[in-house]
Amino acid sequence: MSKKRPLILITNDDGIQAKGIRSLIEAVEPFGDIVIVAPDKPQSGMGHAITVNDVLRLDPSPLYEQYDAYTCTGTPVDCVKLAIAEVIKGKPDLLVSGINHGENSASNVLYSGTMSAAVEGAMEDIPSIGFSLLDFDADADFSASQWAVKEVVKRALNGDFPKSICLNVNIPQLKTEEIKGIRVCRQAKAYWKDSFDKRYDQFGKPYFWLKGEFNRDDWREDTDIWALDNGYVSVVPTQFDMTAYHTISEIAEWEF
Amino acid sequence: MSKKRPLILITNDDGIQAKGIRSLIEAVEPFGDIVIVAPDKPQSGMGHAITVNDVLRLDPSPLYEQYDAYTCTGTPVDCVKLAIAEVIKGKPDLLVSGINHGENSASNVLYSGTMSAAVEGAMEDIPSIGFSLLDFDADADFSASQWAVKEVVKRALNGDFPKSICLNVNIPQLKTEEIKGIRVCRQAKAYWKDSFDKRYDQFGKPYFWLKGEFNRDDWREDTDIWALDNGYVSVVPTQFDMTAYHTISEIAEWEF
């Protein structure tokens, strides 16, 4: 009983040179054949951005010569679109994105290029998973993340991945043996409290740099934030119908 | 009985010089005091992107000297964050975004800078509305859109705007008198079928430009696409909890 190895598309938002994508490649390599299309530079915070007013370049990557690996000049979502239309010329069996250097729990899913790549995969009905480690360090320890990647990918490839969704997997900043388990959660209702670092350049002109604090204010046990704070890997099944169904009848009463 | 005029924040994704934002300003001006923070250049397709690895500039706009108007070097979501933190230093009573030159129905809501600005407003619990006209022309006729803006804004300011949502309003390419009405809808399950225009530069190197066809394949009467195809303005209440609640129990059975 021989079975074709699954084709796995790998991308990220920190760029192809990041340690996170290298760790992801190592972790999923045993599960299938690999195609890599990743940004040629950091694309953090790009959300679901696509390049519509400019051209894109796609170049073979010297970093991963043993694989079918390319860098793309665009966003993570551009990478997914180019991989499907021009590299694979079809759909992979699995799309994995990450491992992101930094948390993508709660409302971060909207800003995250890592997760937007996975959401784009879900829109194409490809089983898709975004992985993020709660550590922004460029040299972060991804060993617990690699354990989580293997646990989740193993099950994602068993053939009953739900249609038109992706998974948002976040890994706490712990050693593998300290992780309590993997919990399926909902996206916490927790947001950034924004502020800007305002400084003046050498010409006396102001410039602004986004900073802000993450308000972890939805602590219930069914949330990703609770899971992460309590030593679990969080898995949030994620969809892309943004309709606020619960308010349709209320707005319909506005009597346009 | 005197009442304070509401403070209305205006942004868009086509840039401050677009006809769409000029049409929006004209339409909402009777309803309140206006603050404008808009991108200094086109930012179409930027989705929920934010600028995290670079500085932002905020400059008074000579285009709209009669208002508190600024251009921002960042994305539409950056504009909203800067407007709240640095211009208004608080929250407006209403946020309006657009009028976009081009459709933002169905899954376009994810790619749209216009709608992401409105979603950012919703995350800040500001009544927020994105407006889009089904016409990409830089000199499109926005008169029916202006009618729709007034109809929707009038009701949005009546004080019972639901919490933590925004409205995605699309206007068909029709004359005002041809519009059949305004329908509250859900986001259609309709997606882009992507392809790329592949050409070669003067050095023989390939480049790619995203094109694609919009698959309007969810035609049911409760969708925004049906409304637009049948001469109605579509209004989709839009939220930002992307949890796929219907699959949580299924994924939980994977027995991690």
GROMACS .gro file of C-alpha atoms in nm, chain A residues 12-13 43-50 75-78 104 107-120, chain B residues 45-52 75 77 110-111 116:
model
   42
   12ASN     CA    1   0.582   3.304   0.642
   13ASP     CA    2   0.584   3.678   0.702
   43GLN     CA    3   0.647   4.151   0.598
   44SER     CA    4   0.519   4.158   0.955
   45GLY     CA    5   0.189   4.332   1.011
   46MET     CA    6   0.092   4.310   0.644
   47GLY     CA    7  -0.242   4.147   0.723
   48HIS     CA    8  -0.430   4.038   0.414
   49ALA     CA    9  -0.252   4.292   0.192
   50ILE     CA   10  -0.198   4.206  -0.175
   75THR     CA   11   0.328   4.006   0.084
   76PRO     CA   12   0.255   3.666   0.243
   77VAL     CA   13  -0.080   3.653   0.060
   78ASP     CA   14   0.098   3.733  -0.268
  104ASN     CA   15  -0.081   3.602   1.684
  107SER     CA   16  -0.735   4.010   1.737
  108ASN     CA   17  -0.373   3.987   1.617
  109VAL     CA   18  -0.507   3.741   1.360
  110LEU     CA   19  -0.626   4.042   1.157
  111TYR     CA   20  -0.288   4.217   1.143
  112SER     CA   21  -0.081   3.905   1.098
  113GLY     CA   22   0.077   3.826   0.762
  114THR     CA   23   0.146   3.473   0.891
  115MET     CA   24  -0.223   3.411   0.956
  116SER     CA   25  -0.342   3.597   0.644
  117ALA     CA   26  -0.140   3.350   0.434
  118ALA     CA   27  -0.326   3.067   0.611
  119VAL     CA   28  -0.661   3.243   0.564
  120GLU     CA   29  -0.583   3.280   0.193
  301GLY     CA   30  -0.549   4.604  -0.147
  302MET     CA   31  -0.363   4.681   0.176
  303GLY     CA   32  -0.614   4.487   0.385
  304HIS     CA   33  -0.553   4.520   0.758
  305ALA     CA   34  -0.184   4.600   0.710
  306ILE     CA   35  -0.012   4.822   0.965
  307THR     CA   36   0.331   4.981   0.955
  308VAL     CA   37   0.545   4.819   1.225
  331THR     CA   38  -0.195   5.231   0.538
  333VAL     CA   39  -0.545   5.123   0.935
  366LEU     CA   40  -1.051   4.094   0.358
  367TYR     CA   41  -0.829   4.259   0.095
  372SER     CA   42  -1.007   4.739   0.707
   0.00000   0.00000   0.00000
